[in-house]
Amino acid sequence: MDNTCRICHHVTAEERYLCDGCEYRACTWLRALPKQAALLEVCLQPTTGPAQRGGSGRAHSPLPLDIRVLDLLGPGHAAHIQDPHGDQTGGIPIVALLAGWSRYLASEIPAVHHDAHGTIRIDRCEDAWPRTGTGIPAWCSWLQAYLPYAVTRPWAEEMYGQLEELLSRIQRVTHTTPRRTARDAPCPGCQAFALVEREDELHISCQVCDVRLTPEQYTEHRDAVMPALARIALLMSAQAAQQTAA
Ligand SMILES: [Zn+2]
Ligand SMILES: [Zn+2]
């Protein structure tokens, strides 16, 4: 294993395949999924239309249900975890994908138990059992709890990719995207005013080069450069005012 994140190629701790920034992102997806699923249910039937006067039933045939939502919320089959060509993600419903990864993850975790003679045995877990049931929130919190383990496994990149694809399928229906905020200070790497903060990301990232800062690093950087920049801006506007007056 080299110490490069498989997703964003930033340097990471040696014993993991995803960096802390990408782990954070996957975690925010899992946190957002239950609310996104509730939004999907609202989007299932685009509109029911007004009732017709004098009629006892519908004047029109019912509007079709959004097939994309049915695909996402349906029972479906277990996720195709091993997908070398990356072409199986399309139709996997939310629960099947989450449960599939939870079970795959559980099958790798060593389980310690005592056998009938009191000897300690180390086996593989047989299955994942969320304590709060088998709905979307339960699988999401199960996976969140085991995410720090998942990022140390070689398949972490594939799990990340499938979760990312799932979220974008959902967001295409719900029309929700993570909030982005442009930050005032220039990038310490390329000096462009291109630092952006996204609510689903741990770091504030430059959109021009690959610099990224934690919120604390950004605050420190901003406090160091902004007073000088503000003085320059003040001088320039004073000069412009003089030239206009002359
Ligand atoms: Zn990364
Ligand atoms: Zn930059």
PDB file of C-alpha atoms and ligand atoms in Angstrom:
ATOM      1  CA  MET A   1       0.000   0.000   0.000  1.00  0.00           C
ATOM      2  CA  ASP A   2       1.434   3.432  -0.836  1.00  0.00           C
ATOM      3  CA  ASN A   3       0.324   6.373   1.255  1.00  0.00           C
ATOM      4  CA  THR A   4      -1.897   8.049  -1.330  1.00  0.00           C
ATOM      5  CA  CYS A   5      -5.664   8.293  -1.002  1.00  0.00           C
ATOM      6  CA  ARG A   6      -7.277   6.144  -3.729  1.00  0.00           C
ATOM      7  CA  ILE A   7      -9.927   8.803  -4.332  1.00  0.00           C
ATOM      8  CA  CYS A   8      -8.340  12.258  -4.150  1.00  0.00           C
ATOM      9  CA  HIS A   9      -4.622  11.287  -4.233  1.00  0.00           C
ATOM     10  CA  HIS A  10      -3.738  13.375  -1.200  1.00  0.00           C
ATOM     11  CA  VAL A  11      -1.271  11.913   1.244  1.00  0.00           C
ATOM     12  CA  THR A  12      -2.850   9.682   3.848  1.00  0.00           C
ATOM     13  CA  ALA A  13      -1.788   7.602   6.837  1.00  0.00           C
ATOM     14  CA  GLU A  14      -0.046   4.448   5.627  1.00  0.00           C
ATOM     15  CA  GLU A  15      -2.473   1.940   7.018  1.00  0.00           C
ATOM     16  CA  ARG A  16      -5.493   3.315   5.148  1.00  0.00           C
ATOM     17  CA  TYR A  17      -6.750   3.506   1.566  1.00  0.00           C
ATOM     18  CA  LEU A  18      -8.879   6.654   1.934  1.00  0.00           C
ATOM     19  CA  CYS A  19      -7.731   9.937   3.497  1.00  0.00           C
ATOM     20  CA  ASP A  20      -9.557  11.586   6.398  1.00  0.00           C
ATOM     21  CA  GLY A  21     -11.231  14.042   3.971  1.00  0.00           C
ATOM     22  CA  CYS A  22     -12.744  11.250   1.850  1.00  0.00           C
ATOM     23  CA  GLU A  23     -13.763   9.291   4.952  1.00  0.00           C
ATOM     24  CA  TYR A  24     -15.517  12.434   6.225  1.00  0.00           C
ATOM     25  CA  ARG A  25     -17.345  12.790   2.910  1.00  0.00           C
ATOM     26  CA  ALA A  26     -18.574   9.178   2.971  1.00  0.00           C
ATOM     27  CA  CYS A  27     -19.707   9.763   6.544  1.00  0.00           C
ATOM     28  CA  THR A  28     -21.754  12.837   5.582  1.00  0.00           C
ATOM     29  CA  TRP A  29     -23.418  10.802   2.803  1.00  0.00           C
ATOM     30  CA  LEU A  30     -24.414   8.107   5.293  1.00  0.00           C
ATOM     31  CA  ARG A  31     -25.688  10.781   7.684  1.00  0.00           C
ATOM     32  CA  ALA A  32     -27.720  12.439   4.902  1.00  0.00           C
ATOM     33  CA  LEU A  33     -29.226   9.250   3.435  1.00  0.00           C
ATOM     34  CA  PRO A  34     -32.185   8.790   5.837  1.00  0.00           C
ATOM     35  CA  LYS A  35     -33.391  12.349   5.174  1.00  0.00           C
ATOM     36  CA  GLN A  36     -32.804  11.949   1.429  1.00  0.00           C
ATOM     37  CA  ALA A  37     -34.844   8.724   1.453  1.00  0.00           C
ATOM     38  CA  ALA A  38     -37.729  10.543   3.162  1.00  0.00           C
ATOM     39  CA  LEU A  39     -37.531  13.231   0.448  1.00  0.00           C
ATOM     40  CA  LEU A  40     -37.616  10.518  -2.208  1.00  0.00           C
ATOM     41  CA  GLU A  41     -40.929   9.229  -0.862  1.00  0.00           C
ATOM     42  CA  VAL A  42     -42.388  12.700  -1.379  1.00  0.00           C
ATOM     43  CA  CYS A  43     -41.056  12.675  -4.955  1.00  0.00           C
ATOM     44  CA  LEU A  44     -42.565   9.255  -5.764  1.00  0.00           C
ATOM     45  CA  GLN A  45     -45.767  10.687  -7.170  1.00  0.00           C
ATOM     46  CA  PRO A  46     -44.835  13.958  -8.890  1.00  0.00           C
ATOM     47  CA  THR A  47     -48.290  15.549  -8.429  1.00  0.00           C
ATOM     48  CA  THR A  48     -51.755  14.195  -7.756  1.00  0.00           C
ATOM     49  CA  GLY A  49     -53.662  16.932  -9.637  1.00  0.00           C
ATOM     50  CA  PRO A  50     -56.844  18.749  -8.547  1.00  0.00           C
ATOM     51  CA  ALA A  51     -60.118  16.886  -7.884  1.00  0.00           C
ATOM     52  CA  GLN A  52     -62.720  17.237 -10.681  1.00  0.00           C
ATOM     53  CA  ARG A  53     -66.050  18.938  -9.911  1.00  0.00           C
ATOM     54  CA  GLY A  54     -69.119  16.711 -10.043  1.00  0.00           C
ATOM     55  CA  GLY A  55     -67.162  13.554 -10.538  1.00  0.00           C
ATOM     56  CA  SER A  56     -66.933  10.732  -8.098  1.00  0.00           C
ATOM     57  CA  GLY A  57     -63.516   9.593  -9.243  1.00  0.00           C
ATOM     58  CA  ARG A  58     -60.511  10.818 -11.197  1.00  0.00           C
ATOM     59  CA  ALA A  59     -61.114  12.535 -14.517  1.00  0.00           C
ATOM     60  CA  HIS A  60     -57.684  11.364 -15.731  1.00  0.00           C
ATOM     61  CA  SER A  61     -55.790   8.179 -15.269  1.00  0.00           C
ATOM     62  CA  PRO A  62     -53.399   8.441 -12.328  1.00  0.00           C
ATOM     63  CA  LEU A  63     -50.063  10.027 -13.087  1.00  0.00           C
ATOM     64  CA  PRO A  64     -47.258   7.523 -13.412  1.00  0.00           C
ATOM     65  CA  LEU A  65     -44.985   6.994 -10.454  1.00  0.00           C
ATOM     66  CA  ASP A  66     -41.387   8.122 -10.812  1.00  0.00           C
ATOM     67  CA  ILE A  67     -39.617   4.936 -11.811  1.00  0.00           C
ATOM     68  CA  ARG A  68     -36.274   6.284 -10.570  1.00  0.00           C
ATOM     69  CA  VAL A  69     -37.730   6.538  -7.060  1.00  0.00           C
ATOM     70  CA  LEU A  70     -39.190   3.030  -7.247  1.00  0.00           C
ATOM     71  CA  ASP A  71     -35.756   1.769  -8.271  1.00  0.00           C
ATOM     72  CA  LEU A  72     -34.112   3.476  -5.306  1.00  0.00           C
ATOM     73  CA  LEU A  73     -36.667   2.572  -2.637  1.00  0.00           C
ATOM     74  CA  GLY A  74     -37.512  -0.917  -3.892  1.00  0.00           C
ATOM     75  CA  PRO A  75     -36.410  -4.123  -2.169  1.00  0.00           C
ATOM     76  CA  GLY A  76     -34.118  -5.269  -4.998  1.00  0.00           C
ATOM     77  CA  HIS A  77     -31.261  -7.703  -4.677  1.00  0.00           C
ATOM     78  CA  ALA A  78     -28.079  -7.628  -2.685  1.00  0.00           C
ATOM     79  CA  ALA A  79     -25.454  -5.268  -4.037  1.00  0.00           C
ATOM     80  CA  HIS A  80     -22.984  -6.553  -6.592  1.00  0.00           C
ATOM     81  CA  ILE A  81     -19.926  -5.889  -4.503  1.00  0.00           C
ATOM     82  CA  GLN A  82     -17.381  -7.293  -6.914  1.00  0.00           C
ATOM     83  CA  ASP A  83     -17.881  -5.183 -10.002  1.00  0.00           C
ATOM     84  CA  PRO A  84     -14.636  -4.895 -11.956  1.00  0.00           C
ATOM     85  CA  HIS A  85     -16.259  -3.088 -14.880  1.00  0.00           C
ATOM     86  CA  GLY A  86     -18.207  -0.628 -12.719  1.00  0.00           C
ATOM     87  CA  ASP A  87     -21.444  -1.254 -14.606  1.00  0.00           C
ATOM     88  CA  GLN A  88     -23.603  -2.801 -11.884  1.00  0.00           C
ATOM     89  CA  THR A  89     -24.307   0.207  -9.686  1.00  0.00           C
ATOM     90  CA  GLY A  90     -27.155   1.652 -11.761  1.00  0.00           C
ATOM     91  CA  GLY A  91     -30.135  -0.260 -10.473  1.00  0.00           C
ATOM     92  CA  ILE A  92     -29.184  -1.176  -6.914  1.00  0.00           C
ATOM     93  CA  PRO A  93     -31.792   0.125  -4.434  1.00  0.00           C
ATOM     94  CA  ILE A  94     -30.643   1.993  -1.317  1.00  0.00           C
ATOM     95  CA  VAL A  95     -31.339  -0.733   1.268  1.00  0.00           C
ATOM     96  CA  ALA A  96     -29.816  -3.487  -0.866  1.00  0.00           C
ATOM     97  CA  LEU A  97     -26.642  -1.483  -1.401  1.00  0.00           C
ATOM     98  CA  LEU A  98     -26.253  -0.538   2.268  1.00  0.00           C
ATOM     99  CA  ALA A  99     -27.079  -4.039   3.534  1.00  0.00           C
ATOM    100  CA  GLY A 100     -24.786  -5.591   0.916  1.00  0.00           C
ATOM    101  CA  TRP A 101     -21.803  -3.522   2.034  1.00  0.00           C
ATOM    102  CA  SER A 102     -22.616  -4.020   5.730  1.00  0.00           C
ATOM    103  CA  ARG A 103     -22.654  -7.804   5.280  1.00  0.00           C
ATOM    104  CA  TYR A 104     -19.489  -7.751   3.195  1.00  0.00           C
ATOM    105  CA  LEU A 105     -17.767  -5.628   5.822  1.00  0.00           C
ATOM    106  CA  ALA A 106     -19.009  -7.872   8.652  1.00  0.00           C
ATOM    107  CA  SER A 107     -17.682 -10.958   6.875  1.00  0.00           C
ATOM    108  CA  GLU A 108     -14.178  -9.490   7.149  1.00  0.00           C
ATOM    109  CA  ILE A 109     -14.278  -8.444  10.791  1.00  0.00           C
ATOM    110  CA  PRO A 110     -12.711 -10.977  13.130  1.00  0.00           C
ATOM    111  CA  ALA A 111     -15.186 -12.119  15.821  1.00  0.00           C
ATOM    112  CA  VAL A 112     -13.755 -13.337  19.119  1.00  0.00           C
ATOM    113  CA  HIS A 113     -15.741 -15.909  21.101  1.00  0.00           C
ATOM    114  CA  HIS A 114     -15.293 -18.762  23.576  1.00  0.00           C
ATOM    115  CA  ASP A 115     -16.156 -22.286  22.388  1.00  0.00           C
ATOM    116  CA  ALA A 116     -17.888 -24.958  24.539  1.00  0.00           C
ATOM    117  CA  HIS A 117     -14.552 -25.804  26.222  1.00  0.00           C
ATOM    118  CA  GLY A 118     -13.853 -22.185  27.096  1.00  0.00           C
ATOM    119  CA  THR A 119     -11.105 -21.796  24.479  1.00  0.00           C
ATOM    120  CA  ILE A 120     -10.897 -18.428  22.771  1.00  0.00           C
ATOM    121  CA  ARG A 121     -11.632 -18.741  19.042  1.00  0.00           C
ATOM    122  CA  ILE A 122     -11.309 -16.108  16.350  1.00  0.00           C
ATOM    123  CA  ASP A 123     -13.721 -16.540  13.437  1.00  0.00           C
ATOM    124  CA  ARG A 124     -15.270 -14.274  10.881  1.00  0.00           C
ATOM    125  CA  CYS A 125     -18.541 -12.485  11.684  1.00  0.00           C
ATOM    126  CA  GLU A 126     -21.438 -14.238   9.982  1.00  0.00           C
ATOM    127  CA  ASP A 127     -23.613 -11.234   9.351  1.00  0.00           C
ATOM    128  CA  ALA A 128     -24.255  -7.587  10.174  1.00  0.00           C
ATOM    129  CA  TRP A 129     -27.091  -7.021  12.647  1.00  0.00           C
ATOM    130  CA  PRO A 130     -27.930  -3.353  13.259  1.00  0.00           C
ATOM    131  CA  ARG A 131     -29.511  -3.006  16.697  1.00  0.00           C
ATOM    132  CA  THR A 132     -32.210  -0.671  15.419  1.00  0.00           C
ATOM    133  CA  GLY A 133     -33.650  -2.834  12.620  1.00  0.00           C
ATOM    134  CA  THR A 134     -32.976  -3.181   8.919  1.00  0.00           C
ATOM    135  CA  GLY A 135     -34.241   0.137   7.557  1.00  0.00           C
ATOM    136  CA  ILE A 136     -32.135   2.820   5.869  1.00  0.00           C
ATOM    137  CA  PRO A 137     -31.304   4.720   9.131  1.00  0.00           C
ATOM    138  CA  ALA A 138     -30.183   1.477  10.832  1.00  0.00           C
ATOM    139  CA  TRP A 139     -27.858   0.407   7.993  1.00  0.00           C
ATOM    140  CA  CYS A 140     -26.501   3.963   7.723  1.00  0.00           C
ATOM    141  CA  SER A 141     -25.551   4.147  11.387  1.00  0.00           C
ATOM    142  CA  TRP A 142     -24.073   0.634  11.250  1.00  0.00           C
ATOM    143  CA  LEU A 143     -21.863   1.580   8.298  1.00  0.00           C
ATOM    144  CA  GLN A 144     -20.922   4.911   9.888  1.00  0.00           C
ATOM    145  CA  ALA A 145     -19.755   3.069  13.004  1.00  0.00           C
ATOM    146  CA  TYR A 146     -17.542   0.744  10.930  1.00  0.00           C
ATOM    147  CA  LEU A 147     -16.295   3.360   8.447  1.00  0.00           C
ATOM    148  CA  PRO A 148     -12.953   3.798  10.259  1.00  0.00           C
ATOM    149  CA  TYR A 149     -12.385   0.058   9.664  1.00  0.00           C
ATOM    150  CA  ALA A 150     -13.660   0.178   6.065  1.00  0.00           C
ATOM    151  CA  VAL A 151     -11.099   2.825   5.039  1.00  0.00           C
ATOM    152  CA  THR A 152      -8.301   0.405   5.958  1.00  0.00           C
ATOM    153  CA  ARG A 153      -9.558  -2.228   3.489  1.00  0.00           C
ATOM    154  CA  PRO A 154      -8.554  -2.465  -0.202  1.00  0.00           C
ATOM    155  CA  TRP A 155     -12.222  -2.339  -1.324  1.00  0.00           C
ATOM    156  CA  ALA A 156     -12.807   1.050   0.390  1.00  0.00           C
ATOM    157  CA  GLU A 157     -12.473   2.830  -2.963  1.00  0.00           C
ATOM    158  CA  GLU A 158     -15.233   0.702  -4.504  1.00  0.00           C
ATOM    159  CA  MET A 159     -17.568   1.254  -1.563  1.00  0.00           C
ATOM    160  CA  TYR A 160     -16.903   5.000  -1.739  1.00  0.00           C
ATOM    161  CA  GLY A 161     -17.638   5.008  -5.489  1.00  0.00           C
ATOM    162  CA  GLN A 162     -20.926   3.133  -5.076  1.00  0.00           C
ATOM    163  CA  LEU A 163     -22.077   5.426  -2.246  1.00  0.00           C
ATOM    164  CA  GLU A 164     -21.166   8.491  -4.323  1.00  0.00           C
ATOM    165  CA  GLU A 165     -23.098   7.143  -7.301  1.00  0.00           C
ATOM    166  CA  LEU A 166     -26.082   6.322  -5.058  1.00  0.00           C
ATOM    167  CA  LEU A 167     -26.146   9.852  -3.632  1.00  0.00           C
ATOM    168  CA  SER A 168     -25.987  11.450  -7.064  1.00  0.00           C
ATOM    169  CA  ARG A 169     -28.841   9.218  -8.302  1.00  0.00           C
ATOM    170  CA  ILE A 170     -30.919  10.385  -5.331  1.00  0.00           C
ATOM    171  CA  GLN A 171     -29.959  14.035  -5.685  1.00  0.00           C
ATOM    172  CA  ARG A 172     -30.958  14.017  -9.352  1.00  0.00           C
ATOM    173  CA  VAL A 173     -34.505  13.281  -8.141  1.00  0.00           C
ATOM    174  CA  THR A 174     -34.610  15.391  -4.974  1.00  0.00           C
ATOM    175  CA  HIS A 175     -32.716  18.346  -6.520  1.00  0.00           C
ATOM    176  CA  THR A 176     -30.611  18.817  -3.431  1.00  0.00           C
ATOM    177  CA  THR A 177     -26.913  19.548  -3.580  1.00  0.00           C
ATOM    178  CA  PRO A 178     -24.492  20.259  -0.742  1.00  0.00           C
ATOM    179  CA  ARG A 179     -24.164  23.964   0.084  1.00  0.00           C
ATOM    180  CA  ARG A 180     -20.981  25.656  -1.221  1.00  0.00           C
ATOM    181  CA  THR A 181     -19.529  28.836   0.232  1.00  0.00           C
ATOM    182  CA  ALA A 182     -16.722  30.830  -1.409  1.00  0.00           C
ATOM    183  CA  ARG A 183     -14.179  31.971   1.179  1.00  0.00           C
ATOM    184  CA  ASP A 184     -12.628  35.444   1.146  1.00  0.00           C
ATOM    185  CA  ALA A 185      -8.900  34.771   1.481  1.00  0.00           C
ATOM    186  CA  PRO A 186      -6.819  33.822  -1.570  1.00  0.00           C
ATOM    187  CA  CYS A 187      -5.374  30.321  -1.890  1.00  0.00           C
ATOM    188  CA  PRO A 188      -1.994  30.071  -0.133  1.00  0.00           C
ATOM    189  CA  GLY A 189      -0.749  27.846  -2.993  1.00  0.00           C
ATOM    190  CA  CYS A 190      -1.747  29.585  -6.247  1.00  0.00           C
ATOM    191  CA  GLN A 191      -3.002  32.953  -4.851  1.00  0.00           C
ATOM    192  CA  ALA A 192      -6.311  32.580  -6.752  1.00  0.00           C
ATOM    193  CA  PHE A 193      -9.508  33.623  -4.964  1.00  0.00           C
ATOM    194  CA  ALA A 194     -10.794  30.093  -5.364  1.00  0.00           C
ATOM    195  CA  LEU A 195     -11.131  28.608  -1.887  1.00  0.00           C
ATOM    196  CA  VAL A 196     -14.504  26.933  -1.438  1.00  0.00           C
ATOM    197  CA  GLU A 197     -16.118  25.296   1.578  1.00  0.00           C
ATOM    198  CA  ARG A 198     -18.687  22.522   1.008  1.00  0.00           C
ATOM    199  CA  GLU A 199     -20.955  21.309   3.774  1.00  0.00           C
ATOM    200  CA  ASP A 200     -20.148  17.655   3.008  1.00  0.00           C
ATOM    201  CA  GLU A 201     -16.379  18.136   3.099  1.00  0.00           C
ATOM    202  CA  LEU A 202     -13.885  18.263   5.921  1.00  0.00           C
ATOM    203  CA  HIS A 203     -11.532  20.641   4.107  1.00  0.00           C
ATOM    204  CA  ILE A 204     -11.793  24.021   2.420  1.00  0.00           C
ATOM    205  CA  SER A 205     -10.421  23.290  -1.065  1.00  0.00           C
ATOM    206  CA  CYS A 206      -8.928  25.395  -3.842  1.00  0.00           C
ATOM    207  CA  GLN A 207     -10.788  25.018  -7.133  1.00  0.00           C
ATOM    208  CA  VAL A 208      -7.648  25.853  -9.137  1.00  0.00           C
ATOM    209  CA  CYS A 209      -4.828  23.881  -7.514  1.00  0.00           C
ATOM    210  CA  ASP A 210      -4.927  20.959  -5.079  1.00  0.00           C
ATOM    211  CA  VAL A 211      -4.442  22.935  -1.858  1.00  0.00           C
ATOM    212  CA  ARG A 212      -6.848  22.064   0.924  1.00  0.00           C
ATOM    213  CA  LEU A 213      -7.072  23.452   4.454  1.00  0.00           C
ATOM    214  CA  THR A 214      -8.887  22.399   7.586  1.00  0.00           C
ATOM    215  CA  PRO A 215     -11.221  25.140   8.927  1.00  0.00           C
ATOM    216  CA  GLU A 216      -8.605  25.910  11.620  1.00  0.00           C
ATOM    217  CA  GLN A 217      -5.807  26.217   9.043  1.00  0.00           C
ATOM    218  CA  TYR A 218      -8.015  28.471   6.933  1.00  0.00           C
ATOM    219  CA  THR A 219      -8.781  30.777   9.876  1.00  0.00           C
ATOM    220  CA  GLU A 220      -5.080  31.053  10.675  1.00  0.00           C
ATOM    221  CA  HIS A 221      -4.238  31.779   7.029  1.00  0.00           C
ATOM    222  CA  ARG A 222      -7.051  34.331   6.683  1.00  0.00           C
ATOM    223  CA  ASP A 223      -5.985  36.172   9.843  1.00  0.00           C
ATOM    224  CA  ALA A 224      -2.427  36.330   8.493  1.00  0.00           C
ATOM    225  CA  VAL A 225      -3.157  37.647   4.976  1.00  0.00           C
ATOM    226  CA  MET A 226      -6.442  39.554   5.109  1.00  0.00           C
ATOM    227  CA  PRO A 227      -5.353  42.659   7.107  1.00  0.00           C
ATOM    228  CA  ALA A 228      -2.586  43.393   4.529  1.00  0.00           C
ATOM    229  CA  LEU A 229      -4.992  42.785   1.634  1.00  0.00           C
ATOM    230  CA  ALA A 230      -7.557  45.119   3.202  1.00  0.00           C
ATOM    231  CA  ARG A 231      -4.895  47.893   3.510  1.00  0.00           C
ATOM    232  CA  ILE A 232      -3.954  47.475  -0.181  1.00  0.00           C
ATOM    233  CA  ALA A 233      -7.619  47.652  -1.197  1.00  0.00           C
ATOM    234  CA  LEU A 234      -8.041  50.842   0.873  1.00  0.00           C
ATOM    235  CA  LEU A 235      -4.946  52.460  -0.727  1.00  0.00           C
ATOM    236  CA  MET A 236      -6.123  51.571  -4.217  1.00  0.00           C
ATOM    237  CA  SER A 237      -9.568  53.054  -3.663  1.00  0.00           C
ATOM    238  CA  ALA A 238      -7.989  56.243  -2.205  1.00  0.00           C
ATOM    239  CA  GLN A 239      -5.753  56.542  -5.312  1.00  0.00           C
ATOM    240  CA  ALA A 240      -8.742  56.017  -7.591  1.00  0.00           C
ATOM    241  CA  ALA A 241     -10.648  58.757  -5.726  1.00  0.00           C
ATOM    242  CA  GLN A 242      -7.668  61.173  -6.112  1.00  0.00           C
ATOM    243  CA  GLN A 243      -7.438  60.472  -9.848  1.00  0.00           C
ATOM    244  CA  THR A 244     -11.178  61.125 -10.245  1.00  0.00           C
ATOM    245  CA  ALA A 245     -10.863  64.420  -8.322  1.00  0.00           C
ATOM    246  CA  ALA A 246      -7.792  65.584 -10.354  1.00  0.00           C
TER     247      ALA A 246
HETATM  248 ZN    ZN B   1      -9.002  11.388  -0.181  1.00  0.00          ZN
HETATM  249 ZN    ZN B   2      -4.894  27.168  -5.226  1.00  0.00          ZN
END
